Amino acid sequence: MAARHISMVFSAPTPGREDDYNRWYDEQHLGDVLKVPGFVAVQRFQVVGDNAMPAPYLAIYEVETEDPEGIRARLEARAGS
């Protein structure tokens, strides 16, 4: 069994395009990421309140792999496809 890792990603939509961004993220991006071998689960959150978070959205990906940098490279290789 591969080791389990967590990847946390903060993100922000283009101003004025939040609805489009959320639709793309929920309906396309999350499914595409979960097709990459090793990505096993994801949770997505909207940050609320006045705090020091770097962006208003947070996705937490669960990954099973012995090579976390390699799986990241495989994900990045699929970007834009």
mmCIF file of C-alpha atoms in Angstrom:
data_model
loop_
_atom_site.group_PDB
_atom_site.id
_atom_site.type_symbol
_atom_site.label_atom_id
_atom_site.label_comp_id
_atom_site.label_asym_id
_atom_site.label_seq_id
_atom_site.Cartn_x
_atom_site.Cartn_y
_atom_site.Cartn_z
ATOM 1 C CA MET A 1 0.000 0.000 0.000
ATOM 2 C CA ALA A 2 1.312 3.423 -0.980
ATOM 3 C CA ALA A 3 1.812 6.169 1.545
ATOM 4 C CA ARG A 4 -1.034 8.658 1.884
ATOM 5 C CA HIS A 5 -0.281 12.357 1.401
ATOM 6 C CA ILE A 6 -2.353 15.518 1.571
ATOM 7 C CA SER A 7 -1.982 18.369 -0.897
ATOM 8 C CA MET A 8 -3.563 21.708 -0.001
ATOM 9 C CA VAL A 9 -4.230 24.190 -2.806
ATOM 10 C CA PHE A 10 -5.494 27.737 -2.284
ATOM 11 C CA SER A 11 -7.013 29.435 -5.322
ATOM 12 C CA ALA A 12 -8.939 32.508 -6.371
ATOM 13 C CA PRO A 13 -11.180 33.261 -9.338
ATOM 14 C CA THR A 14 -10.671 36.118 -11.742
ATOM 15 C CA PRO A 15 -12.635 39.081 -10.365
ATOM 16 C CA GLY A 16 -16.170 39.050 -11.730
ATOM 17 C CA ARG A 17 -15.922 35.421 -12.909
ATOM 18 C CA GLU A 18 -16.548 33.586 -9.635
ATOM 19 C CA ASP A 19 -19.602 31.677 -10.905
ATOM 20 C CA ASP A 20 -17.719 30.464 -14.011
ATOM 21 C CA TYR A 21 -14.716 29.528 -11.888
ATOM 22 C CA ASN A 22 -16.785 27.514 -9.404
ATOM 23 C CA ARG A 23 -18.680 25.739 -12.186
ATOM 24 C CA TRP A 24 -15.416 24.806 -13.965
ATOM 25 C CA TYR A 25 -13.744 23.731 -10.725
ATOM 26 C CA ASP A 26 -16.677 21.601 -9.527
ATOM 27 C CA GLU A 27 -17.855 20.173 -12.855
ATOM 28 C CA GLN A 28 -14.583 19.657 -14.720
ATOM 29 C CA HIS A 29 -11.364 20.218 -12.800
ATOM 30 C CA LEU A 30 -12.024 18.010 -9.778
ATOM 31 C CA GLY A 31 -13.041 15.065 -11.975
ATOM 32 C CA ASP A 32 -9.995 15.536 -14.191
ATOM 33 C CA VAL A 33 -7.643 15.546 -11.206
ATOM 34 C CA LEU A 34 -9.213 12.408 -9.755
ATOM 35 C CA LYS A 35 -8.465 10.607 -13.059
ATOM 36 C CA VAL A 36 -4.728 10.996 -12.393
ATOM 37 C CA PRO A 37 -3.499 7.731 -10.840
ATOM 38 C CA GLY A 38 -2.774 8.256 -7.155
ATOM 39 C CA PHE A 39 -5.337 10.996 -6.508
ATOM 40 C CA VAL A 40 -8.010 9.278 -4.427
ATOM 41 C CA ALA A 41 -10.200 12.019 -2.903
ATOM 42 C CA VAL A 42 -10.745 15.764 -2.769
ATOM 43 C CA GLN A 43 -12.641 18.206 -0.606
ATOM 44 C CA ARG A 44 -13.210 21.827 -1.521
ATOM 45 C CA PHE A 45 -13.904 24.723 0.828
ATOM 46 C CA GLN A 46 -14.646 28.421 0.676
ATOM 47 C CA VAL A 47 -12.743 30.390 3.282
ATOM 48 C CA VAL A 48 -15.066 32.651 5.291
ATOM 49 C CA GLY A 49 -14.437 35.434 7.749
ATOM 50 C CA ASP A 50 -11.674 37.969 7.992
ATOM 51 C CA ASN A 51 -8.467 35.958 8.196
ATOM 52 C CA ALA A 52 -4.995 35.724 6.755
ATOM 53 C CA MET A 53 -5.601 32.908 4.247
ATOM 54 C CA PRO A 54 -3.841 33.423 0.911
ATOM 55 C CA ALA A 55 -6.997 32.962 -1.222
ATOM 56 C CA PRO A 56 -10.749 32.497 -0.794
ATOM 57 C CA TYR A 57 -10.877 28.816 -1.842
ATOM 58 C CA LEU A 58 -9.081 25.743 -0.526
ATOM 59 C CA ALA A 59 -8.979 22.268 -2.061
ATOM 60 C CA ILE A 60 -7.531 19.369 -0.074
ATOM 61 C CA TYR A 61 -6.461 16.436 -2.222
ATOM 62 C CA GLU A 62 -5.705 12.984 -0.812
ATOM 63 C CA VAL A 63 -2.967 11.194 -2.720
ATOM 64 C CA GLU A 64 -1.669 7.641 -2.387
ATOM 65 C CA THR A 65 1.875 7.378 -3.733
ATOM 66 C CA GLU A 66 5.473 6.676 -2.804
ATOM 67 C CA ASP A 67 6.515 9.560 -5.077
ATOM 68 C CA PRO A 68 4.591 12.758 -4.220
ATOM 69 C CA GLU A 69 6.776 14.940 -6.464
ATOM 70 C CA GLY A 70 6.306 12.527 -9.369
ATOM 71 C CA ILE A 71 2.533 12.548 -9.055
ATOM 72 C CA ARG A 72 2.584 16.332 -8.987
ATOM 73 C CA ALA A 73 4.594 16.325 -12.212
ATOM 74 C CA ARG A 74 2.063 13.941 -13.820
ATOM 75 C CA LEU A 75 -0.764 16.266 -12.819
ATOM 76 C CA GLU A 76 1.033 19.326 -14.192
ATOM 77 C CA ALA A 77 1.775 17.465 -17.451
ATOM 78 C CA ARG A 78 -1.987 17.103 -17.998
ATOM 79 C CA ALA A 79 -2.693 20.814 -17.445
ATOM 80 C CA GLY A 80 -4.583 22.305 -20.349
ATOM 81 C CA SER A 81 -5.455 18.931 -21.857
#
